[in-house]
Short mmCIF file of C-alpha atoms and ligand atoms in Angstrom, two decimals:
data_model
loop_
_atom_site.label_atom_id
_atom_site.label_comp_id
_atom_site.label_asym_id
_atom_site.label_seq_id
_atom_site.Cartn_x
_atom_site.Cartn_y
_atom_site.Cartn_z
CA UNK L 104 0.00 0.00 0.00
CA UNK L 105 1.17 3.72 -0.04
CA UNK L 106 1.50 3.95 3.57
CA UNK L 107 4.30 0.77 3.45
CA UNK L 108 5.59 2.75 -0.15
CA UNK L 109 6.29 5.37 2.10
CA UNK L 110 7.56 3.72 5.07
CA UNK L 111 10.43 2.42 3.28
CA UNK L 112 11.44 5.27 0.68
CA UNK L 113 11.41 6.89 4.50
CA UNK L 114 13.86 3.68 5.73
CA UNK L 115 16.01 4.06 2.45
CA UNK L 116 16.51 8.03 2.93
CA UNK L 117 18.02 7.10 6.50
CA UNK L 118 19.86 4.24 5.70
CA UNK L 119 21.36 5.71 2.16
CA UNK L 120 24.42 6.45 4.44
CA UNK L 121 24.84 3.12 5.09
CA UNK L 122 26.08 1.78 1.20
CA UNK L 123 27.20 5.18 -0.04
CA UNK L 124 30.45 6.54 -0.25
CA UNK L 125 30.87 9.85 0.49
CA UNK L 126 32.97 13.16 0.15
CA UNK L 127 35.60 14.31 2.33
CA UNK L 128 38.45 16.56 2.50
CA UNK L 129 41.34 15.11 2.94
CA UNK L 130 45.21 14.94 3.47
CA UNK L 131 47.39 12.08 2.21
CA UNK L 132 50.92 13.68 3.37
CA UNK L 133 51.71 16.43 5.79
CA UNK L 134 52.00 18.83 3.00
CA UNK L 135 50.37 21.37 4.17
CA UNK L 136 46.95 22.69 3.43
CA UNK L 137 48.33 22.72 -0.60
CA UNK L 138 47.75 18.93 0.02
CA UNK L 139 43.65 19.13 0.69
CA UNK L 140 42.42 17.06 -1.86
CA UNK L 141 38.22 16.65 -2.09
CA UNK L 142 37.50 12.84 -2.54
CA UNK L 143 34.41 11.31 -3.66
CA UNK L 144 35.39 7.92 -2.42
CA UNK L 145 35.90 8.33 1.37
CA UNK L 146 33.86 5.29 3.72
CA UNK L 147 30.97 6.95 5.63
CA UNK L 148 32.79 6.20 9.05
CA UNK L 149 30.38 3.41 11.03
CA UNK L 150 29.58 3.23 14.64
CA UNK L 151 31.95 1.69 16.85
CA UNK L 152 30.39 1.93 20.06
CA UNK L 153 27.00 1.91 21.85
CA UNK L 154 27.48 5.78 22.98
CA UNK L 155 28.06 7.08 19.76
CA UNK L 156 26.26 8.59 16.51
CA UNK L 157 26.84 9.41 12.86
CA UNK L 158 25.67 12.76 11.98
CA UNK L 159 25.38 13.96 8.83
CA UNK L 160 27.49 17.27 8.58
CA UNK L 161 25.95 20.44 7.76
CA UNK L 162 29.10 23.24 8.85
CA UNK L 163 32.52 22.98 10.37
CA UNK L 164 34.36 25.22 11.61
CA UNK L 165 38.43 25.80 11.10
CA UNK L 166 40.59 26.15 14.04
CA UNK L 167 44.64 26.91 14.08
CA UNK L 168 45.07 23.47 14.67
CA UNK L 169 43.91 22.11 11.67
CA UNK L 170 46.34 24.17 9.89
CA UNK L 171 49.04 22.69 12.12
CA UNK L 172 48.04 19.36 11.39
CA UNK L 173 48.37 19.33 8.00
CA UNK L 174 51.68 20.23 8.54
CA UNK L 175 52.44 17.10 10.20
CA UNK L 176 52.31 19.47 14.31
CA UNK L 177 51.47 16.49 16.60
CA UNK L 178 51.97 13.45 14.77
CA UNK L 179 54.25 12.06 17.09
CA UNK L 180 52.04 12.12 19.47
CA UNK L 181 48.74 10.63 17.74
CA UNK L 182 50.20 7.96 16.53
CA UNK L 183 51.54 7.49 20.21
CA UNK L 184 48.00 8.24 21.59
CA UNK L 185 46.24 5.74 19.01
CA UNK L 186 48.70 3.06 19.69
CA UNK L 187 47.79 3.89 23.35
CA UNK L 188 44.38 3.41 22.81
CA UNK L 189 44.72 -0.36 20.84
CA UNK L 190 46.41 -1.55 23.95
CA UNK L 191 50.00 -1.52 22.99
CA UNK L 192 52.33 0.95 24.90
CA UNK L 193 54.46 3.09 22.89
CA UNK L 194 58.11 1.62 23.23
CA UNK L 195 60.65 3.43 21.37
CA UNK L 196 59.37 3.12 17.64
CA UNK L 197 58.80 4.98 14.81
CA UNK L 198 55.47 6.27 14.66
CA UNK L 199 52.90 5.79 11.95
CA UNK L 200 50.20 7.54 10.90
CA UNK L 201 47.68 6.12 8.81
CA UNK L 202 46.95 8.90 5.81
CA UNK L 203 44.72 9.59 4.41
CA UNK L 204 43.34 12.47 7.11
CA UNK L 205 40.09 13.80 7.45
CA UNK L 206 40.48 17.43 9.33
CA UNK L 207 38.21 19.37 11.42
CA UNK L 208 37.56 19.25 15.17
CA UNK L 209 33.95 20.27 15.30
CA UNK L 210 30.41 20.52 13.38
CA UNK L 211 26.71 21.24 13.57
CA UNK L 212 25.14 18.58 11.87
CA UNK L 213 22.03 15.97 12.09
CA UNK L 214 21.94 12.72 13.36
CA UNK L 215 21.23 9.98 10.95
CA UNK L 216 22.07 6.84 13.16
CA UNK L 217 22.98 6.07 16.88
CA UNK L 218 24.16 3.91 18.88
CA UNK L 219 21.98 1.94 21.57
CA UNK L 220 22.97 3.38 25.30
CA UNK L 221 22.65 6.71 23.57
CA UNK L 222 19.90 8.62 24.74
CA UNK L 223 20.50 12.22 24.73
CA UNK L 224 19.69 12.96 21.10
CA UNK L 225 17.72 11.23 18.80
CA UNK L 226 18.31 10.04 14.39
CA UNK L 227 16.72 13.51 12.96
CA UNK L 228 17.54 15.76 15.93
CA UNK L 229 20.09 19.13 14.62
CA UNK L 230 22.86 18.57 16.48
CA UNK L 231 26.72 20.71 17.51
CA UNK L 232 29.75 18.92 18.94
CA UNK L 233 33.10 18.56 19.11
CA UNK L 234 35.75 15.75 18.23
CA UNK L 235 38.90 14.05 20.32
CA UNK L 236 42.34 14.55 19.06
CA UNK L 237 42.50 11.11 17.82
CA UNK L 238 39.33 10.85 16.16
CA UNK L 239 38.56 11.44 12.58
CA UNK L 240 37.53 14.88 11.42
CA UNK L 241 34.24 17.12 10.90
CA UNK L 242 35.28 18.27 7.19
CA UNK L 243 33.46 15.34 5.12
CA UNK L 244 29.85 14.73 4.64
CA UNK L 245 29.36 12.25 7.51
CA UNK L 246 31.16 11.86 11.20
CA UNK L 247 31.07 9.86 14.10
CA UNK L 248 30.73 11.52 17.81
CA UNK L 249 30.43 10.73 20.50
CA UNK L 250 27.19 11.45 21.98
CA UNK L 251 28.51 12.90 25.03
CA UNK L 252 30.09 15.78 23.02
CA UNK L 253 27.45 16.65 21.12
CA UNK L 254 24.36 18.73 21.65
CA UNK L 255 20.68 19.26 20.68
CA UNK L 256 21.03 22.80 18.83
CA UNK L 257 18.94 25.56 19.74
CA UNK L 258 16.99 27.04 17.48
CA UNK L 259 18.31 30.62 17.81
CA UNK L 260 21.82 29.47 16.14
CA UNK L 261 22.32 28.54 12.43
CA UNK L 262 24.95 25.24 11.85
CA UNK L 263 27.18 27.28 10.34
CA UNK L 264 27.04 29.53 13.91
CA UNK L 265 26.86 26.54 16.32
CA UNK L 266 29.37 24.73 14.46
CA UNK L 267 31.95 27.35 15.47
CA UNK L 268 31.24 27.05 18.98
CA UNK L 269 32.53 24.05 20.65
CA UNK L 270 36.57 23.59 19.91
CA UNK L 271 37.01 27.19 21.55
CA UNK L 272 34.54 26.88 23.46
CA UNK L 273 35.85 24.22 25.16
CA UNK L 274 39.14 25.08 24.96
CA UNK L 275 38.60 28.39 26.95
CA UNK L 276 36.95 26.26 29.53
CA UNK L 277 39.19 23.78 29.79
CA UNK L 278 42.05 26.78 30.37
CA UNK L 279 40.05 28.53 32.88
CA UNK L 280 38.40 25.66 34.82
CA UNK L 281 40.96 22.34 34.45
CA UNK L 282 44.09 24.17 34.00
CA UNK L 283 43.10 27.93 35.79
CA UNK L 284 40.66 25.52 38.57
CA UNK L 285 38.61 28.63 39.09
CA UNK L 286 35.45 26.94 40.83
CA UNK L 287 34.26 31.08 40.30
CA UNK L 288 35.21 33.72 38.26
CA UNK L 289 32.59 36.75 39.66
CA UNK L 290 35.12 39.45 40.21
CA UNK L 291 37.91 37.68 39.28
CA UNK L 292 40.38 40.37 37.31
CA UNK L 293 41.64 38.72 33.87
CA UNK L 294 44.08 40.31 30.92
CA UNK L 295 43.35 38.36 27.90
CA UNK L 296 46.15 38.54 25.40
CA UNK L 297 44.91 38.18 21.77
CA UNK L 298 41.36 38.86 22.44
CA UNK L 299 40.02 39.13 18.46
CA UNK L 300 40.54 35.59 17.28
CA UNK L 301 38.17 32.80 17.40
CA UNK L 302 38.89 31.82 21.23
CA UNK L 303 39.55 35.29 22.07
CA UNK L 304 35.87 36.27 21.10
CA UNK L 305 34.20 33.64 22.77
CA UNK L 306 36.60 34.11 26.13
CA UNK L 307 35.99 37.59 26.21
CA UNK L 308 32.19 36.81 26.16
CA UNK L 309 32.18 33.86 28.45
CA UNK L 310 34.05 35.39 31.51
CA UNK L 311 31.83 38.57 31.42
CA UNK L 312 28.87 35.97 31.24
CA UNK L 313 30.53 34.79 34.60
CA UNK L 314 30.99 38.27 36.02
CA UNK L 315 34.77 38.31 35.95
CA UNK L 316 36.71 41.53 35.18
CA UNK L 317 38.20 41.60 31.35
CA UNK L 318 40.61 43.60 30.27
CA UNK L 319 41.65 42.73 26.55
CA UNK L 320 44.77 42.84 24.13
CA UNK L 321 44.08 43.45 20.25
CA UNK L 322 45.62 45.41 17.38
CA UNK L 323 44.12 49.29 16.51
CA UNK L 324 41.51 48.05 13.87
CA UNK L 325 39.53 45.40 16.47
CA UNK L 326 38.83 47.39 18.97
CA UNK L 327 35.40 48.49 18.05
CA UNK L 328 34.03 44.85 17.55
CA UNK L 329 35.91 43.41 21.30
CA UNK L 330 34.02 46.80 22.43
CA UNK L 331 31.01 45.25 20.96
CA UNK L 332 31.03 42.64 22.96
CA UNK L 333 32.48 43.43 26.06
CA UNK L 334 31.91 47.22 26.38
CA UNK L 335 33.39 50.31 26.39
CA UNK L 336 37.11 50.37 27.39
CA UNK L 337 37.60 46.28 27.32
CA UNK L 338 39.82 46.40 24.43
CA UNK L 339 43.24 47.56 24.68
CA UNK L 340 45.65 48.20 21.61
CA UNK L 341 48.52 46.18 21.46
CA UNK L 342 50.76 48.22 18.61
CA UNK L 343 51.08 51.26 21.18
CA UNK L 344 54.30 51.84 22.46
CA UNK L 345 53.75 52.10 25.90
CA UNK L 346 51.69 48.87 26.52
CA UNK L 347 53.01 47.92 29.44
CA UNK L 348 52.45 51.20 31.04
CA UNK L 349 48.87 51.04 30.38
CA UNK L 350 48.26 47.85 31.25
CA UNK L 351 50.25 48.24 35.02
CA UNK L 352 47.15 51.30 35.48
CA UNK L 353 44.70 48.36 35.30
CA UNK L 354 47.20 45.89 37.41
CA UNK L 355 47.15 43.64 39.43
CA UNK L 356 45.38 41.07 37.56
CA UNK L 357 44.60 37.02 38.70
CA UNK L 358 45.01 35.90 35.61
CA UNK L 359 46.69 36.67 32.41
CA UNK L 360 45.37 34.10 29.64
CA UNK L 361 47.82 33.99 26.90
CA UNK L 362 45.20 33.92 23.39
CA UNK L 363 48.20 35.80 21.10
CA UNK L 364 50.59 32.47 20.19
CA UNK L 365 54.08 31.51 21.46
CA UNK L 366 55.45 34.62 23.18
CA UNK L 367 59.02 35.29 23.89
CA UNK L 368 58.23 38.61 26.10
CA UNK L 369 56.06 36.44 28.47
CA UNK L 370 58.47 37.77 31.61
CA UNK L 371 57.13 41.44 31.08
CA UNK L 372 53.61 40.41 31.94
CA UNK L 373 54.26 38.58 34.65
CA UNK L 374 55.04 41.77 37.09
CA UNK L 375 51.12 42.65 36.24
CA UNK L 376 50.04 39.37 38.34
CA UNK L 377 49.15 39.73 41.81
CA UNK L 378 52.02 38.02 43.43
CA UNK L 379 51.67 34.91 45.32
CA UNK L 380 48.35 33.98 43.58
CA UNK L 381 48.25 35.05 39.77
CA UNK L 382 48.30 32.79 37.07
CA UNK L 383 49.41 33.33 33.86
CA UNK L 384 47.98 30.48 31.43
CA UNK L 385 49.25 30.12 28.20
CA UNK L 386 47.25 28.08 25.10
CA UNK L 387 50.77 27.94 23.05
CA UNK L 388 52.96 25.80 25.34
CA UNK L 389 55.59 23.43 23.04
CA UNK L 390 53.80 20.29 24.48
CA UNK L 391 53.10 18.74 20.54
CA UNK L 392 55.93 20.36 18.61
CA UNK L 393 58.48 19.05 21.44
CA UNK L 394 56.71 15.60 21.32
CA UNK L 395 57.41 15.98 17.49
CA UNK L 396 61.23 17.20 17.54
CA UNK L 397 62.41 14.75 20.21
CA UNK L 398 60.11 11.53 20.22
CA UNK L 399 57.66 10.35 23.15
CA UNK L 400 59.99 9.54 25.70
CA UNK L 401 62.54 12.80 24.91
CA UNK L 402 59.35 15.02 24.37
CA UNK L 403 58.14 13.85 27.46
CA UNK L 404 61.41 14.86 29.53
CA UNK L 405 61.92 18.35 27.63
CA UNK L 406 58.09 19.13 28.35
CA UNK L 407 59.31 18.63 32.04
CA UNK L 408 61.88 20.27 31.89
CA UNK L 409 60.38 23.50 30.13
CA UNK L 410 57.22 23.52 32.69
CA UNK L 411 60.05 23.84 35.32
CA UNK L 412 62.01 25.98 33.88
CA UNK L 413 58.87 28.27 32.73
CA UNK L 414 57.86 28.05 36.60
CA UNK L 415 61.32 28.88 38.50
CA UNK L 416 60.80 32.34 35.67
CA UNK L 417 57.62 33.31 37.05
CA UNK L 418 57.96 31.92 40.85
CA UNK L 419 61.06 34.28 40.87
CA UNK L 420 59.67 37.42 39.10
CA UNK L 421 57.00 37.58 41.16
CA UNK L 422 55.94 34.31 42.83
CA UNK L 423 53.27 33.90 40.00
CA UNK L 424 52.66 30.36 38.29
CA UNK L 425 52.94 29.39 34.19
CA UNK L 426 50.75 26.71 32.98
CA UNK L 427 49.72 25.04 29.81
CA UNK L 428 46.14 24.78 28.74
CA UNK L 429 44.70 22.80 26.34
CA UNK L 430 41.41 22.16 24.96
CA UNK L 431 39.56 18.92 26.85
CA UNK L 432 36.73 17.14 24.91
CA UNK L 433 34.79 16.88 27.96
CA UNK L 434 31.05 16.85 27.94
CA UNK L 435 29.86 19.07 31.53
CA UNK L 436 32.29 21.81 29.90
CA UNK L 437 30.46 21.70 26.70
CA UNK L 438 27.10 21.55 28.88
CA UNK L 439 28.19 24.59 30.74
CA UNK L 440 29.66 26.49 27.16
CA UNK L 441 26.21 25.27 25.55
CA UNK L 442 24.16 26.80 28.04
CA UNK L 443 25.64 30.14 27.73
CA UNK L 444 25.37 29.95 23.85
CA UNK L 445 21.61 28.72 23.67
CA UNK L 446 20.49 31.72 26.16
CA UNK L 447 22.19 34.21 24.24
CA UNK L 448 24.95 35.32 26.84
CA UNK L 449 27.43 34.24 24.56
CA UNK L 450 27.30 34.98 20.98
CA UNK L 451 28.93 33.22 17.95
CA UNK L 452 31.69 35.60 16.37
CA UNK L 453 31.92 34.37 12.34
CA UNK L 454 34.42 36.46 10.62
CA UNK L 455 33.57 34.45 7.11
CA UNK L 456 31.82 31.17 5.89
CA UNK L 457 33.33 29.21 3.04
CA UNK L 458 31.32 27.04 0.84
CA UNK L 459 32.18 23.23 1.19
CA UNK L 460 34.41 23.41 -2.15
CA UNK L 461 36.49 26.16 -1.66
CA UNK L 462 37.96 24.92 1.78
CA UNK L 463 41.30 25.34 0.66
CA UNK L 464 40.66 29.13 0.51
CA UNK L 465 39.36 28.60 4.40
CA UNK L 466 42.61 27.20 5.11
CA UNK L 467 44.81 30.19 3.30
CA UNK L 468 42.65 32.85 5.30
CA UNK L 469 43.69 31.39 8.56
CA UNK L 470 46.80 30.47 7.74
CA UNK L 471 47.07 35.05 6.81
CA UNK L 472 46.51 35.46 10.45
CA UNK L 473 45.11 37.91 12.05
CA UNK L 474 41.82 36.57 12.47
CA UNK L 475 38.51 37.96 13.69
CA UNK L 476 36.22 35.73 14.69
CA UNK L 477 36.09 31.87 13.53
CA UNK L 478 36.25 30.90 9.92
CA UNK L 479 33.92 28.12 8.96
CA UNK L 480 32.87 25.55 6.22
CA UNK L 481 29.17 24.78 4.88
CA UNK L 482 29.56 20.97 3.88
CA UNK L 483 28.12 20.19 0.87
P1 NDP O 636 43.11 32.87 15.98
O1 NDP O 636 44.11 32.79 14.90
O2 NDP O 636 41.67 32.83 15.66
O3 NDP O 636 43.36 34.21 16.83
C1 NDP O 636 44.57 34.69 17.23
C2 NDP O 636 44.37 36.21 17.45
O4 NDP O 636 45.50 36.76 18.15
C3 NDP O 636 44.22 36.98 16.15
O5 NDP O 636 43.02 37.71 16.20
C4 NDP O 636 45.44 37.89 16.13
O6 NDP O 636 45.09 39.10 15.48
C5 NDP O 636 45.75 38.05 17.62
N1 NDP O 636 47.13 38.40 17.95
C6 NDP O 636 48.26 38.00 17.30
N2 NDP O 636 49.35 38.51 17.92
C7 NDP O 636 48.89 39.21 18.98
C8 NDP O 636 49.54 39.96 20.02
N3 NDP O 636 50.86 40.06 20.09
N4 NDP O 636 48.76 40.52 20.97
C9 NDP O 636 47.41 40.39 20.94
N5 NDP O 636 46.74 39.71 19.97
C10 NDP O 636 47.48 39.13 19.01
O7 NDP O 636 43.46 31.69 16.97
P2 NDP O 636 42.48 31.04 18.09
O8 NDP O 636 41.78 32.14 18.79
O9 NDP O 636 41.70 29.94 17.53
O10 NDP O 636 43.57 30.42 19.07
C11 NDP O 636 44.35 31.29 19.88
C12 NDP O 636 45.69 30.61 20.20
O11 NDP O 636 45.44 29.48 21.02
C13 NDP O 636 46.42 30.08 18.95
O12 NDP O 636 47.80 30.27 19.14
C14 NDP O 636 46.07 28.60 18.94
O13 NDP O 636 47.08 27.83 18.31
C15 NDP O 636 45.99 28.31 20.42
N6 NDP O 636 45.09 27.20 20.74
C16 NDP O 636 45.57 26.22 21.54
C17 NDP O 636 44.78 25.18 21.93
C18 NDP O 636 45.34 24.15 22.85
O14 NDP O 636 44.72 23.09 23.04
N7 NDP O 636 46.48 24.42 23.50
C19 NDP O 636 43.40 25.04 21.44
C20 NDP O 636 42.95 26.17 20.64
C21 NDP O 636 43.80 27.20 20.31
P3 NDP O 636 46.22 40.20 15.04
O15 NDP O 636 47.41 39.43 14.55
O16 NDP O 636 45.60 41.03 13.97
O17 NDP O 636 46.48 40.98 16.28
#
């Protein structure tokens, strides 16, 4: 009858995934982003566990990572974790990655299977989350998740908006709450280096959502949008000569959260902190890229080494602490950065959106620097 007709063209639309190929973006050396190559012949990834779900990608965003990545930054160190993660311990050997590489760390998307303990979303349901270092990326026309780190998407935020949300978000979280372990940030006095890119926006955003005090680093031509979104005076201009001086009126701070990159002047900033107790987190520490240059076991020494070294620096300035933050795929941070985002305290920041094909051009923009806002992909 019509009504079975119907039933199953229904069943065939949600189980197409299941015998197609599909396209991805993807890397087959660590070339650089000149390697991207668009395939029509990529597996849709399957479901390897209960907790997890295949979502069919509608936008993913671009961090500085991915640009990294295709470079070959932290090889040495996924092939290390991956090998962790079949059981086998990393001895001294060389590592292998298996190419090619789908990039991308997160995605708004909808769900088009699932796995049977999950039970937070459901096949159909418009969906944003994020992606472990290991796992296999956002930029192709299907991914697996975990459901965990994903999220039902609220209707006030388009895919190509909540797709840009969850690698920074998460990442400024992580900084503030794993690596910072500030239970509360009301009052709490932060300098924000680098305050116009894509985790500078949403940082800015998410620690006046919490009520802590923001002041903001950023070259002449962004201060009117940081104003935007933090309010008059926030935004501070980096290129002026006497930076330091201006900063010391607004001194002492808790916390300075390094946003800006590696920085070799890092011992300037550290008189700003209030001594004993200040913090100065940094987001560019040489964890990966010293992983990569000396192996597992001699990355893991130098990174002790440098965390010690970076620490008698700041305990003997000014009896501040240096610490390394990185982003943590962990699902009550992206609760807490989802709830912020779905009542509107913290808006996304999209500086441009690139259609699905031209992704290479997505990669050149943010490998120009000097970002505003994310950069993200429509796929397909
Ligand atoms: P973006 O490229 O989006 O933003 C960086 C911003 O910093 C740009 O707006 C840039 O603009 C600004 N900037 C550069 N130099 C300075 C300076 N001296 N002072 C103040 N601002 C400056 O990167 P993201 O926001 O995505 O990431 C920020 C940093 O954190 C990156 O270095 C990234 O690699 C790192 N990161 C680390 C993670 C981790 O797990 N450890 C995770 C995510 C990000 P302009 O040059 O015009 O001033």
């Amino acid at each position: 009858s019509n009504g079975t007709r119907r039933f199953s063209a229904q069943a065939e639309q949600q189980q197409s995934h299941r015998r197609r190929n599909m396209t991805s973006w993807e890397i087959h050396s660590f070339s650089g982003p000149e390697g991207l190559v668009l395939t029509d012949s990529a597996r849709v990834p399957t479901i390897r566990s209960s907790q997890e779900i295949l979502v069919k990608v509608k936008a993913a965003s671009l961090n500085p990572i991915d640009v990294a990545m295709s470079k070959g930054y932290g090889a040495e160190m996924l092939a290390s974790v991956r090998k962790l993660e079949k059981g086998k311990l990393p001895k001294p050997y060389k590592p292998t990655i298996d190419f090619p590489i789908t990039l991308g760390r997160d995605f708004a998307g909808t769900v088009v299977e699932k796995g049977s303990g999950v039970d937070n979303v459901n096949v159909g349901d418009e969906v944003y989350g994020v992606l472990g270092f290991t796992e296999h990326g956002s930029l192709a026309e299907y991914t697996v998740a975990r459901s965990d780190l994903v999220r039902k998407k609220p209707s006030n935020l388009t895919f190509v908006e909540a797709a840009s949300i969850p690698y920074v978000g998460l990442t400024c979280w992580s900084a503030l709450k794993i690596t910072g372990n500030y239970l509360r940030l009301e009052n709490t006095r932060f300098l924000v280096l680098g305050g116009s890119g894509g985790v500078g926006t949403f940082a800015i955003q998410y620690l006046l959502a919490n009520r802590a005090k923001v002041l903001t680093t950023c070259s002449t031509d962004a201060i009117p949008e940081l104003e935007n979104l933090g309010g008059f005076g926030i935004a501070v201009d980096y290129t002026q000569p006497d930076l330091i001086t201006s900063l010391k009126s607004n001194a002492p701070f808790d916390c300075i959260l390094n946003l800006s990159g590696p920085r070799s002047d890092i011992s300037q900033y550290l008189p700003l902190l209030k001594p004993g107790s200040g913090q100065y987190i940094t987001l560019s520490p040489p964890l990966l890229a010293n992983f990569d240059n000396y192996g597992f076991i001699g990355g893991a020494v130098k990174n002790a080494l440098e965390v010690v070294k970076d620490n008698i620096n700041s305990i003997s300035n000014n009896r501040v602490v240096t610490k390394w933050a990185f982003f943590a795929p962990s699902s009550c941070g992206l609760a807490e950065v989802g709830a912020l985002v779905e009542k509107g305290h913290v808006r996304p920041v999209v500086e441009k959106t690139f259609n699905y094909g031209d992704l290479p051009l997505a990669f050149q923009r943010m490998e120009a620097g000097h970002l505003r806002g994310k950069l993200v992909s429509k796929i397909i």
